[in-house]
Short mmCIF file of C-alpha atoms in Angstrom, two decimals:
data_model
loop_
_atom_site.label_atom_id
_atom_site.label_comp_id
_atom_site.label_asym_id
_atom_site.label_seq_id
_atom_site.Cartn_x
_atom_site.Cartn_y
_atom_site.Cartn_z
CA MET A 1 -4.38 -41.48 20.05
CA ALA A 2 -6.26 -38.25 19.99
CA LYS A 3 -9.92 -38.86 20.37
CA ASN A 4 -11.67 -36.15 18.54
CA THR A 5 -9.75 -35.82 15.29
CA SER A 6 -12.76 -35.36 13.04
CA SER A 7 -13.81 -32.09 14.59
CA SER A 8 -12.31 -29.05 12.95
CA ALA A 9 -13.95 -26.51 15.24
CA PHE A 10 -10.60 -25.65 16.78
CA ARG A 11 -9.51 -24.16 13.49
CA LYS A 12 -12.02 -21.39 13.90
CA ILE A 13 -10.65 -20.23 17.24
CA ASP A 14 -9.01 -16.84 16.89
CA ILE A 15 -5.72 -17.64 18.57
CA ASP A 16 -4.37 -14.16 17.91
CA GLN A 17 -6.70 -12.66 20.46
CA TYR A 18 -4.62 -14.25 23.21
CA ASN A 19 -1.48 -12.59 21.97
CA GLU A 20 -0.84 -9.53 24.09
CA ASP A 21 0.60 -7.43 21.28
CA ASN A 22 -2.03 -8.42 18.78
CA PHE A 23 -2.15 -6.38 15.57
CA LYS A 24 -5.09 -4.02 15.63
CA ASP A 25 -6.14 -1.90 12.76
CA GLU A 26 -5.79 1.78 13.25
CA GLU A 27 -9.29 3.14 13.23
CA ALA A 28 -9.05 6.06 10.91
CA GLU A 29 -11.28 8.78 12.26
CA GLN A 30 -13.02 9.95 9.17
CA SER A 31 -16.31 11.50 8.37
CA VAL A 32 -18.53 8.55 7.57
CA PRO A 33 -19.17 8.54 3.84
CA THR A 34 -22.76 7.96 2.96
CA GLY A 35 -22.22 7.06 -0.67
CA PRO A 36 -23.58 8.74 -3.78
CA ASP A 37 -26.98 10.36 -3.73
CA GLU A 38 -29.47 8.23 -5.58
CA GLY A 39 -31.61 11.15 -6.69
CA ASP A 40 -28.71 12.98 -8.37
CA VAL A 41 -27.49 9.84 -10.12
CA CYS A 42 -30.97 9.00 -11.43
CA ALA A 43 -31.42 12.57 -12.60
CA TYR A 44 -28.18 12.33 -14.63
CA LEU A 45 -29.28 8.98 -16.04
CA ASN A 46 -32.66 10.37 -17.08
CA GLN A 47 -30.98 13.28 -18.82
CA GLY A 48 -28.71 10.86 -20.66
CA ARG A 49 -25.58 12.29 -18.99
CA TYR A 50 -24.11 8.87 -18.37
CA VAL A 51 -20.49 9.88 -17.95
CA ASP A 52 -21.44 12.44 -15.31
CA ALA A 53 -23.48 9.80 -13.51
CA LEU A 54 -20.50 7.44 -13.60
CA LYS A 55 -18.13 10.08 -12.27
CA LEU A 56 -20.57 10.92 -9.51
CA VAL A 57 -20.92 7.35 -8.24
CA LEU A 58 -17.19 6.68 -8.43
CA SER A 59 -16.06 9.85 -6.71
CA ASN A 60 -18.61 9.35 -3.92
CA ALA A 61 -17.90 5.66 -3.41
CA PRO A 62 -18.14 4.88 0.34
CA LEU A 63 -14.66 3.33 0.47
CA GLY A 64 -13.92 4.05 4.10
CA SER A 65 -17.35 3.09 5.38
CA SER A 66 -17.70 0.12 7.68
CA ASP A 67 -21.44 -0.07 7.08
CA GLN A 68 -22.10 -2.93 4.68
CA GLN A 69 -25.56 -1.59 3.88
CA VAL A 70 -24.15 1.70 2.61
CA LYS A 71 -21.66 -0.20 0.45
CA ASP A 72 -24.32 -2.48 -0.95
CA ASN A 73 -26.53 0.47 -1.83
CA ALA A 74 -23.64 2.18 -3.60
CA LEU A 75 -22.84 -1.04 -5.44
CA ALA A 76 -26.42 -1.39 -6.65
CA LEU A 77 -26.43 2.19 -7.83
CA THR A 78 -23.07 1.88 -9.58
CA LEU A 79 -24.12 -1.33 -11.31
CA LYS A 80 -27.25 0.46 -12.47
CA VAL A 81 -25.09 3.16 -14.07
CA LEU A 82 -22.62 0.66 -15.56
CA LEU A 83 -25.39 -1.41 -17.10
CA ALA A 84 -27.19 1.68 -18.39
CA ILE A 85 -24.19 2.74 -20.47
CA LYS A 86 -24.26 1.18 -23.93
CA SER A 87 -21.41 -1.05 -25.10
CA ALA A 88 -20.35 1.46 -27.73
CA GLN A 89 -20.00 4.26 -25.19
CA ILE A 90 -17.93 2.36 -22.64
CA GLU A 91 -14.59 3.27 -24.11
CA GLU A 92 -15.44 6.95 -24.17
CA ALA A 93 -16.72 6.82 -20.59
CA VAL A 94 -13.58 5.10 -19.28
CA ALA A 95 -11.36 7.55 -21.13
CA ALA A 96 -13.04 10.44 -19.30
CA LEU A 97 -12.12 9.06 -15.87
CA SER A 98 -9.14 9.95 -13.72
CA GLN A 99 -6.70 7.19 -12.82
CA GLU A 100 -8.03 7.11 -9.28
CA ASP A 101 -11.55 6.59 -10.60
CA VAL A 102 -10.45 3.78 -12.93
CA ASP A 103 -9.11 1.92 -9.87
CA ILE A 104 -12.46 2.34 -8.11
CA LEU A 105 -14.31 1.33 -11.27
CA MET A 106 -12.25 -1.84 -11.37
CA LYS A 107 -13.28 -2.61 -7.78
CA TYR A 108 -16.93 -2.22 -8.70
CA ILE A 109 -16.52 -4.42 -11.77
CA TYR A 110 -15.16 -7.25 -9.63
CA ARG A 111 -17.83 -6.68 -6.99
CA GLY A 112 -20.40 -6.73 -9.79
CA PHE A 113 -19.28 -10.19 -10.87
CA GLU A 114 -20.31 -11.40 -7.40
CA TYR A 115 -23.94 -10.53 -8.05
CA PRO A 116 -24.71 -11.50 -11.61
CA SER A 117 -28.03 -10.62 -13.15
CA GLU A 118 -29.38 -11.27 -16.63
CA GLY A 119 -26.64 -10.26 -19.10
CA SER A 120 -24.70 -8.24 -16.51
CA SER A 121 -21.53 -10.34 -16.49
CA GLY A 122 -21.03 -10.04 -20.24
CA HIS A 123 -21.47 -6.30 -20.03
CA LEU A 124 -19.11 -6.06 -17.06
CA LEU A 125 -16.50 -8.06 -18.97
CA LEU A 126 -16.61 -5.36 -21.62
CA TRP A 127 -16.13 -2.73 -18.93
CA HIS A 128 -13.26 -4.79 -17.56
CA GLU A 129 -11.57 -4.90 -20.95
CA LYS A 130 -11.73 -1.13 -21.35
CA ALA A 131 -10.72 -0.39 -17.77
CA PHE A 132 -7.83 -2.82 -18.11
CA SER A 133 -6.57 -1.11 -21.25
CA ILE A 134 -6.23 2.12 -19.22
CA GLY A 135 -5.30 0.89 -15.76
CA GLY A 136 -3.31 -2.19 -16.75
CA THR A 137 -2.52 -5.04 -14.39
CA GLY A 138 -1.66 -2.47 -11.71
CA SER A 139 -5.33 -1.61 -11.46
CA ILE A 140 -6.27 -5.25 -10.86
CA VAL A 141 -3.50 -5.65 -8.29
CA ARG A 142 -4.88 -2.67 -6.42
CA VAL A 143 -8.32 -4.28 -6.27
CA LEU A 144 -6.65 -7.19 -4.49
CA SER A 145 -4.23 -5.29 -2.29
CA ASP A 146 -6.27 -2.27 -1.26
CA ARG A 147 -8.16 -2.56 1.97
CA MET A 148 -10.60 0.18 1.05
CA LYS A 149 -13.20 -2.18 -0.34
CA VAL A 150 -16.24 -0.99 -2.21
CA MET B 1 23.61 -4.06 -23.42
CA ALA B 2 22.67 -6.64 -20.87
CA GLN B 3 24.74 -9.59 -19.85
CA THR B 4 23.04 -12.72 -18.57
CA ILE B 5 24.71 -15.13 -16.18
CA THR B 6 23.42 -18.44 -14.94
CA PHE B 7 25.21 -20.27 -12.18
CA GLY B 8 25.94 -23.95 -12.50
CA ASP B 9 23.30 -26.33 -13.76
CA SER B 10 20.84 -25.20 -11.20
CA CYS B 11 17.65 -23.55 -12.36
CA ALA B 12 16.64 -22.69 -8.83
CA PRO B 13 15.44 -19.17 -8.17
CA ILE B 14 18.02 -16.78 -6.82
CA THR B 15 16.65 -15.45 -3.54
CA CYS B 16 19.19 -12.68 -3.23
CA HIS B 17 22.72 -11.87 -4.31
CA ALA B 18 25.64 -9.72 -3.19
CA TRP B 19 28.89 -8.71 -4.89
CA ASN B 20 32.34 -8.33 -3.39
CA LYS B 21 34.21 -5.06 -3.75
CA ASP B 22 35.85 -5.61 -7.16
CA ARG B 23 32.89 -7.64 -8.49
CA SER B 24 35.06 -10.70 -9.10
CA GLN B 25 32.99 -12.75 -6.69
CA ILE B 26 29.31 -13.10 -5.98
CA ALA B 27 27.41 -14.64 -3.09
CA LEU B 28 23.93 -15.90 -3.82
CA SER B 29 21.38 -18.21 -2.34
CA PRO B 30 19.61 -20.71 -4.61
CA ASN B 31 16.38 -20.50 -2.62
CA ASN B 32 17.53 -22.86 0.12
CA ASN B 33 19.65 -22.83 3.27
CA GLU B 34 22.94 -22.52 1.39
CA VAL B 35 24.93 -19.54 0.24
CA HIS B 36 27.07 -20.19 -2.83
CA ILE B 37 30.10 -18.13 -3.68
CA TYR B 38 31.13 -17.95 -7.31
CA GLU B 39 34.32 -16.49 -8.66
CA LYS B 40 34.88 -15.19 -12.15
CA GLU B 41 37.40 -17.11 -14.22
CA GLY B 42 37.71 -15.69 -17.67
CA ASN B 43 34.16 -15.66 -18.92
CA ASP B 44 33.01 -18.40 -16.62
CA TRP B 45 31.78 -18.33 -13.09
CA LYS B 46 33.08 -21.10 -10.91
CA GLN B 47 31.79 -22.04 -7.50
CA THR B 48 34.53 -21.66 -4.94
CA ASN B 49 32.68 -21.95 -1.67
CA ASN B 50 29.45 -23.17 -0.22
CA LEU B 51 28.50 -21.55 3.04
CA VAL B 52 26.32 -23.98 4.96
CA GLU B 53 25.42 -22.95 8.45
CA HIS B 54 21.80 -21.96 8.25
CA ASP B 55 19.11 -24.60 8.73
CA LEU B 56 16.39 -22.89 6.76
CA ARG B 57 16.04 -20.70 3.73
CA VAL B 58 18.44 -17.76 3.47
CA MET B 59 16.54 -14.48 3.12
CA GLY B 60 19.28 -11.89 2.93
CA ILE B 61 22.96 -11.58 2.03
CA ASP B 62 25.17 -8.51 2.20
CA TRP B 63 28.87 -8.28 1.42
CA ALA B 64 30.79 -5.48 3.09
CA PRO B 65 33.16 -4.20 0.38
CA ASN B 66 36.01 -2.83 2.48
CA THR B 67 36.17 -5.23 5.39
CA ASN B 68 35.34 -8.16 3.07
CA ARG B 69 32.81 -9.72 5.41
CA ILE B 70 29.57 -11.38 4.43
CA VAL B 71 26.49 -11.28 6.59
CA THR B 72 23.62 -13.67 5.94
CA CYS B 73 20.25 -14.02 7.61
CA SER B 74 17.68 -16.72 7.37
CA VAL B 75 14.25 -18.04 8.25
CA ASP B 76 15.93 -20.06 11.02
CA ARG B 77 16.05 -16.76 13.02
CA ASN B 78 19.82 -16.54 12.83
CA ALA B 79 22.34 -14.32 11.18
CA TYR B 80 26.01 -15.10 10.66
CA VAL B 81 28.96 -12.92 9.85
CA TRP B 82 31.43 -14.71 7.59
CA THR B 83 35.09 -13.82 7.42
CA GLN B 84 37.60 -15.30 5.04
CA GLY B 85 40.78 -16.84 6.42
CA GLU B 86 44.10 -16.81 4.58
CA ASP B 87 43.38 -20.27 3.23
CA GLY B 88 40.27 -18.91 1.49
CA LYS B 89 37.88 -20.66 3.83
CA TRP B 90 34.99 -18.75 5.29
CA THR B 91 34.28 -19.01 9.01
CA THR B 92 31.30 -17.76 10.94
CA THR B 93 30.89 -15.48 13.89
CA LEU B 94 27.78 -15.75 15.98
CA VAL B 95 25.19 -12.97 15.97
CA LEU B 96 22.80 -12.67 18.90
CA LEU B 97 19.68 -11.40 17.18
CA ARG B 98 17.27 -12.30 20.00
CA ILE B 99 14.27 -12.72 17.72
CA ASN B 100 11.50 -15.31 17.69
CA ARG B 101 10.53 -15.08 14.02
CA ALA B 102 12.34 -15.35 10.70
CA ALA B 103 15.02 -12.81 9.83
CA THR B 104 13.96 -11.31 6.52
CA CYS B 105 16.57 -8.81 5.40
CA VAL B 106 20.05 -7.63 6.31
CA LYS B 107 22.24 -4.64 5.41
CA TRP B 108 25.74 -3.51 6.43
CA SER B 109 25.98 0.09 7.46
CA PRO B 110 28.13 2.25 5.12
CA MET B 111 31.05 2.25 7.59
CA GLU B 112 30.69 -1.50 8.03
CA ASN B 113 30.94 -1.33 11.82
CA LYS B 114 27.34 -2.49 12.33
CA PHE B 115 24.49 -4.01 10.42
CA ALA B 116 20.71 -4.10 10.63
CA VAL B 117 18.51 -7.18 10.44
CA GLY B 118 14.78 -6.94 9.83
CA SER B 119 12.52 -9.74 10.98
CA GLY B 120 9.06 -11.17 11.25
CA ALA B 121 9.23 -10.45 14.98
CA ARG B 122 8.20 -6.88 14.15
CA LEU B 123 11.53 -5.44 15.10
CA ILE B 124 14.89 -4.46 13.70
CA SER B 125 18.09 -5.72 15.33
CA ILE B 126 21.01 -3.33 15.06
CA CYS B 127 24.10 -5.49 15.50
CA TYR B 128 27.62 -4.49 16.48
CA PHE B 129 30.72 -6.42 17.42
CA GLU B 130 31.64 -7.14 21.01
CA LYS B 131 35.31 -7.96 21.26
CA GLU B 132 35.32 -9.52 24.73
CA ASN B 133 33.06 -12.36 23.68
CA ASN B 134 33.93 -12.41 19.98
CA TRP B 135 30.32 -12.18 18.90
CA TRP B 136 27.88 -9.67 17.47
CA VAL B 137 25.31 -8.34 19.90
CA SER B 138 22.18 -6.48 18.99
CA LYS B 139 19.95 -3.70 20.16
CA HIS B 140 16.32 -3.67 19.11
CA ILE B 141 14.16 -1.08 17.42
CA LYS B 142 10.62 -2.13 18.23
CA LYS B 143 8.22 0.74 18.28
CA PRO B 144 6.05 1.42 16.40
CA ILE B 145 6.61 -1.43 13.93
CA ARG B 146 3.45 -3.50 13.70
CA SER B 147 4.33 -6.18 11.20
CA THR B 148 7.18 -7.95 9.45
CA VAL B 149 10.05 -5.75 8.33
CA THR B 150 10.52 -6.52 4.65
CA SER B 151 13.31 -4.22 3.58
CA LEU B 152 16.05 -1.96 4.98
CA ASP B 153 18.47 0.67 3.75
CA TRP B 154 21.10 2.80 5.46
CA HIS B 155 21.54 6.53 5.18
CA PRO B 156 25.07 7.45 4.01
CA ASN B 157 25.74 9.07 7.42
CA ASN B 158 25.87 5.59 9.04
CA ILE B 159 23.23 6.61 11.61
CA LEU B 160 19.82 6.64 9.98
CA LEU B 161 17.99 3.61 8.76
CA VAL B 162 14.87 3.32 6.63
CA ALA B 163 12.64 0.28 7.00
CA GLY B 164 9.70 -0.88 4.92
CA SER B 165 7.19 -3.11 6.55
CA ALA B 166 4.15 -5.28 5.88
CA ASP B 167 2.03 -2.93 7.98
CA PHE B 168 1.99 -0.65 4.90
CA LYS B 169 4.40 1.86 6.38
CA VAL B 170 7.88 3.14 5.67
CA ARG B 171 9.75 4.48 8.67
CA VAL B 172 13.02 6.31 9.17
CA PHE B 173 14.77 5.47 12.44
CA SER B 174 17.92 6.49 14.18
CA ALA B 175 20.21 3.47 14.56
CA TYR B 176 22.81 5.25 16.64
CA ILE B 177 24.74 2.88 18.93
CA LYS B 178 26.39 4.96 21.63
CA ASP B 179 28.75 2.13 22.64
CA ILE B 180 30.65 2.22 19.36
CA GLU B 181 30.27 5.64 17.76
CA ASP B 182 30.36 9.35 18.45
CA GLN B 183 27.30 11.45 19.00
CA PRO B 184 25.85 12.32 15.58
CA GLY B 185 25.00 15.88 14.61
CA PRO B 186 21.59 17.00 13.36
CA ASN B 187 20.51 16.31 9.78
CA VAL B 188 17.50 17.00 7.57
CA TRP B 189 15.54 14.12 9.06
CA GLY B 190 15.89 15.24 12.66
CA SER B 191 18.24 16.41 15.38
CA LYS B 192 17.52 14.15 18.35
CA LEU B 193 18.94 10.79 17.50
CA PRO B 194 18.83 8.24 20.33
CA LEU B 195 18.56 4.64 19.13
CA GLY B 196 15.10 3.80 17.86
CA GLN B 197 13.98 7.41 17.50
CA LEU B 198 11.27 7.54 14.84
CA LEU B 199 12.15 10.42 12.52
CA ALA B 200 9.54 9.96 9.83
CA GLU B 201 6.67 7.64 9.07
CA PHE B 202 5.05 7.38 5.66
CA PRO B 203 1.95 5.27 4.99
CA ASN B 204 2.04 3.51 1.63
CA THR B 205 -1.61 4.43 1.17
CA GLN B 206 -3.81 6.43 3.49
CA SER B 207 -6.01 3.52 4.42
CA GLY B 208 -3.44 0.78 4.27
CA GLY B 209 -3.08 -1.48 1.30
CA GLY B 210 0.00 -2.77 -0.43
CA TRP B 211 2.77 -3.81 1.88
CA VAL B 212 6.19 -2.33 1.26
CA HIS B 213 8.56 -4.50 -0.74
CA SER B 214 11.69 -2.42 -1.00
CA VAL B 215 13.13 0.87 0.26
CA SER B 216 16.13 2.91 -0.80
CA PHE B 217 17.87 6.04 0.51
CA SER B 218 19.17 8.38 -2.18
CA ALA B 219 22.90 9.09 -2.44
CA ASP B 220 22.64 12.40 -0.58
CA GLY B 221 20.37 10.79 2.03
CA ASN B 222 17.64 13.39 1.61
CA LYS B 223 15.19 11.23 -0.26
CA VAL B 224 13.63 7.86 0.35
CA ALA B 225 12.09 5.78 -2.42
CA TRP B 226 9.91 2.74 -1.90
CA VAL B 227 7.71 0.35 -3.84
CA GLY B 228 4.63 -1.43 -2.55
CA HIS B 229 2.36 -4.26 -3.47
CA ASP B 230 -0.19 -1.84 -4.91
CA SER B 231 2.16 -1.41 -7.91
CA SER B 232 3.10 2.04 -6.69
CA ILE B 233 6.39 3.90 -6.67
CA ASN B 234 6.89 6.51 -3.98
CA VAL B 235 9.45 9.15 -3.13
CA ALA B 236 9.58 11.14 0.10
CA ASP B 237 11.81 14.19 0.24
CA ALA B 238 13.07 15.46 3.60
CA THR B 239 14.10 18.79 2.11
CA GLN B 240 10.54 19.35 0.88
CA GLY B 241 8.93 18.97 4.29
CA LYS B 242 8.90 15.18 4.00
CA SER B 243 6.26 15.38 1.31
CA VAL B 244 5.47 12.19 -0.58
CA ILE B 245 5.05 11.74 -4.30
CA LYS B 246 3.23 8.60 -5.28
CA ILE B 247 2.46 7.16 -8.65
CA LYS B 248 0.30 4.14 -9.19
CA THR B 249 1.57 2.31 -12.22
CA GLU B 250 -0.18 0.00 -14.65
CA TYR B 251 2.33 -2.80 -14.06
CA LEU B 252 2.45 -5.76 -11.73
CA PRO B 253 3.92 -4.91 -8.29
CA PHE B 254 7.60 -4.09 -7.96
CA LEU B 255 9.80 -6.05 -5.59
CA GLY B 256 12.93 -3.93 -5.73
CA CYS B 257 13.90 -0.29 -6.12
CA HIS B 258 17.29 1.37 -6.21
CA TRP B 259 18.55 4.92 -6.78
CA ILE B 260 21.03 5.06 -9.65
CA SER B 261 21.59 8.81 -9.57
CA ASN B 262 20.29 11.54 -7.32
CA ASN B 263 17.11 11.76 -9.38
CA SER B 264 16.71 8.41 -11.10
CA ILE B 265 15.30 5.20 -9.71
CA VAL B 266 15.32 1.72 -11.17
CA VAL B 267 12.39 -0.48 -10.18
CA ALA B 268 11.75 -4.11 -11.05
CA GLY B 269 9.47 -6.89 -9.94
CA HIS B 270 6.73 -9.20 -11.07
CA SER B 271 6.66 -7.63 -14.54
CA CYS B 272 10.17 -9.08 -15.14
CA ILE B 273 11.41 -5.84 -16.71
CA PRO B 274 13.45 -3.14 -14.97
CA LEU B 275 11.94 0.31 -15.40
CA LEU B 276 13.55 3.69 -15.02
CA TYR B 277 11.75 6.54 -13.27
CA CYS B 278 12.91 10.07 -12.73
CA HIS B 279 12.14 12.32 -9.77
CA GLU B 280 12.06 15.98 -10.78
CA GLY B 281 10.63 18.76 -8.69
CA ASN B 282 7.23 17.60 -7.61
CA SER B 283 6.73 14.78 -10.02
CA LEU B 284 7.87 11.26 -10.61
CA LYS B 285 8.01 10.40 -14.28
CA PHE B 286 8.32 7.21 -16.24
CA VAL B 287 11.46 7.36 -18.39
CA ALA B 288 11.98 4.02 -20.07
CA LYS B 289 11.71 0.27 -20.03
CA LEU B 290 15.28 -0.93 -19.85
CA ASP B 291 14.53 -4.21 -21.59
CA ASN B 292 13.28 -4.17 -25.16
CA THR B 293 13.93 -7.81 -25.87
CA GLN B 294 11.66 -9.30 -28.47
CA ARG B 295 10.13 -12.68 -28.09
CA LYS B 296 12.50 -15.48 -28.94
CA GLU B 297 11.46 -17.71 -31.80
CA SER B 298 11.33 -21.14 -30.31
CA GLY B 299 13.24 -23.50 -32.55
CA GLY B 300 11.44 -26.80 -32.29
CA LEU B 301 11.10 -28.95 -29.25
CA SER B 302 14.36 -30.42 -28.11
CA ALA B 303 14.63 -32.76 -25.17
CA MET B 304 16.88 -30.26 -23.43
CA LYS B 305 14.30 -27.52 -23.78
CA LYS B 306 11.54 -29.78 -22.65
CA PHE B 307 13.21 -30.64 -19.38
CA GLN B 308 14.44 -27.13 -18.84
CA SER B 309 10.92 -25.88 -19.18
CA LEU B 310 9.65 -28.62 -16.92
CA ASP B 311 12.15 -27.57 -14.31
CA ARG B 312 11.76 -23.81 -14.59
CA GLN B 313 8.06 -23.45 -15.19
CA ALA B 314 6.66 -26.87 -14.36
CA ARG B 315 5.21 -27.24 -17.83
CA ILE B 316 6.16 -29.36 -20.80
CA GLU B 317 5.08 -27.22 -23.74
CA THR B 318 7.79 -24.76 -24.57
CA ASN B 319 5.80 -22.78 -27.08
CA ASP B 320 4.35 -19.47 -26.07
CA THR B 321 5.75 -19.41 -22.59
CA TYR B 322 8.61 -17.04 -23.36
CA LEU B 323 8.15 -13.51 -22.17
CA ASP B 324 9.27 -10.49 -24.13
CA SER B 325 12.04 -9.89 -21.65
CA ILE B 326 15.39 -11.25 -20.56
CA HIS B 327 14.17 -12.30 -17.14
CA GLN B 328 11.59 -15.03 -17.53
CA ASN B 329 10.18 -14.69 -14.05
CA ALA B 330 9.84 -12.09 -11.32
CA ILE B 331 12.89 -10.02 -10.45
CA THR B 332 13.45 -10.11 -6.70
CA ALA B 333 16.65 -8.16 -6.16
CA ILE B 334 18.50 -5.18 -7.58
CA ASN B 335 22.11 -4.35 -6.70
CA LEU B 336 24.64 -1.93 -8.04
CA TYR B 337 27.41 -3.45 -10.12
CA LYS B 338 29.48 -0.46 -11.11
CA GLY B 339 29.40 3.06 -9.75
CA SER B 340 27.52 4.34 -6.73
CA LYS B 341 24.03 5.49 -5.92
CA ALA B 342 25.07 8.97 -6.96
CA GLY B 343 25.91 7.79 -10.46
CA ALA B 344 25.66 4.13 -11.31
CA ASP B 345 26.97 2.73 -14.58
CA LYS B 346 25.84 -0.84 -14.21
CA PHE B 347 23.40 -2.69 -11.99
CA SER B 348 22.49 -6.32 -11.56
CA THR B 349 19.14 -8.02 -11.12
CA SER B 350 18.35 -11.55 -10.05
CA GLY B 351 15.08 -13.36 -9.92
CA LEU B 352 12.97 -16.44 -9.72
CA ASP B 353 14.15 -17.68 -13.11
CA GLY B 354 17.62 -18.29 -11.67
CA GLN B 355 19.24 -15.73 -13.94
CA LEU B 356 21.44 -12.86 -12.97
CA VAL B 357 21.48 -9.99 -15.44
CA ILE B 358 23.97 -7.14 -15.51
CA TRP B 359 22.54 -4.01 -17.12
CA ASP B 360 24.86 -1.43 -18.63
CA LEU B 361 23.17 1.94 -18.23
CA ARG B 362 25.74 3.83 -20.29
CA SER B 363 25.35 1.61 -23.33
CA LEU B 364 21.57 1.57 -22.89
CA GLU B 365 21.68 5.34 -22.88
CA LYS B 366 23.49 5.27 -26.21
CA THR B 367 21.33 2.68 -27.91
CA MET B 368 17.88 3.65 -26.70
CA ASP B 369 16.24 6.68 -28.22
CA GLY B 370 15.27 9.36 -25.80
CA LEU B 371 16.89 7.69 -22.81
CA LYS B 372 18.71 10.23 -20.72
CA ILE B 373 19.70 9.48 -17.18
CA VAL B 374 19.83 12.56 -15.02
#
């Protein structure tokens, strides 16, 4: 009989590291994206140019960044924009986006569900509905399959 | 329009299927270690043979039309070449794949003198017959494949091979075996063609994402189409500097793609409906959904229906589970039924719902408004 069957620590050992031809990710040498500029986004929000603010955060999303702090900052900023846009204007805002941006928006919506605040999930569900009507299930699949996380 | 065939009483998913030359027989695997051969008798399909040699699930079947040989590959890391004796019985010939992971896909070369097997061992075995020992030996293409090979297709010149892989890349290799064939001349993909030479490599997305489910060479061999798990459809054209056109669709991911003319591609997958796309110049355009079936009105709850639904979908309620399509579950394979890649008239799809559907493109072209296959 094996003695120590209750311990599951062995499951956490990375056995692949002992494999000589272990799969390693290609490190794409890119300029490190720093995410959208907070000042610009806030300026747009103050002027009431919500769609421009949305486009700005989505097109500057730090997708390739490996710095979690940069991603979290961008997420906070994007959520701020998403929650600032009124329910009635969501459809119009989504319609103004390119297909690429809708995919990124969908990633932020799912990320947003991870950090709920007062009333945010309901609002994000509305965003989800509108983004889904443009991007379809393909857009959701790309949130799951893409390795460029927001 | 579309003809639906189910085989026997089994509701098991069809993993893959392959037709013989005159389409009077079909080999398919009901998602287990067996390969069933059905023959057409009148309007019925009758099982004539059951090829049992594999120990584990069969992943790929291909039927060489002219030499009438079947090759199968399986999760048990083996492949077998089946030849039919005069008594109608199929016998196997051993294939030395030399792999330590499951074999995932297999394709005869156009001249049927060799075949390629993709595997989870991150390599492709190119197999050819060795008379002295009466077995098939293999040579490996290893570099730079970094994950499971999911799909293969041969170039019409019998030399080049395209492989899609779970490392998010599509690669074109030379599969020239100097022991059995003459030195090939240059072509649009490259001029130096030793075995394993990488002639092109296309990432499915720049950063990785969406492994490749299916690849297909066009009839002239100048274009490669593939579909990935990011619901995208891609075409790379060697005559246009190997440039890639990619469209991200709004559908669930596609599992199969096939050229049906030099510019048209049929794709099908988790959405259960085959779609037609057209490659023109620098764009890839949606043309039509090839299945406009309306939802079936369910006529009460019969015992038959109840158990059928229990078997197929693991649920008892029959209401509201029908999809607006002929296939009721994901389509996993597309094959040509009539015609060639340069101009197909009919193609067949099989899927997880255990159905095989034959689609008549010519009659679809007549009945559907605005459908023109170029």
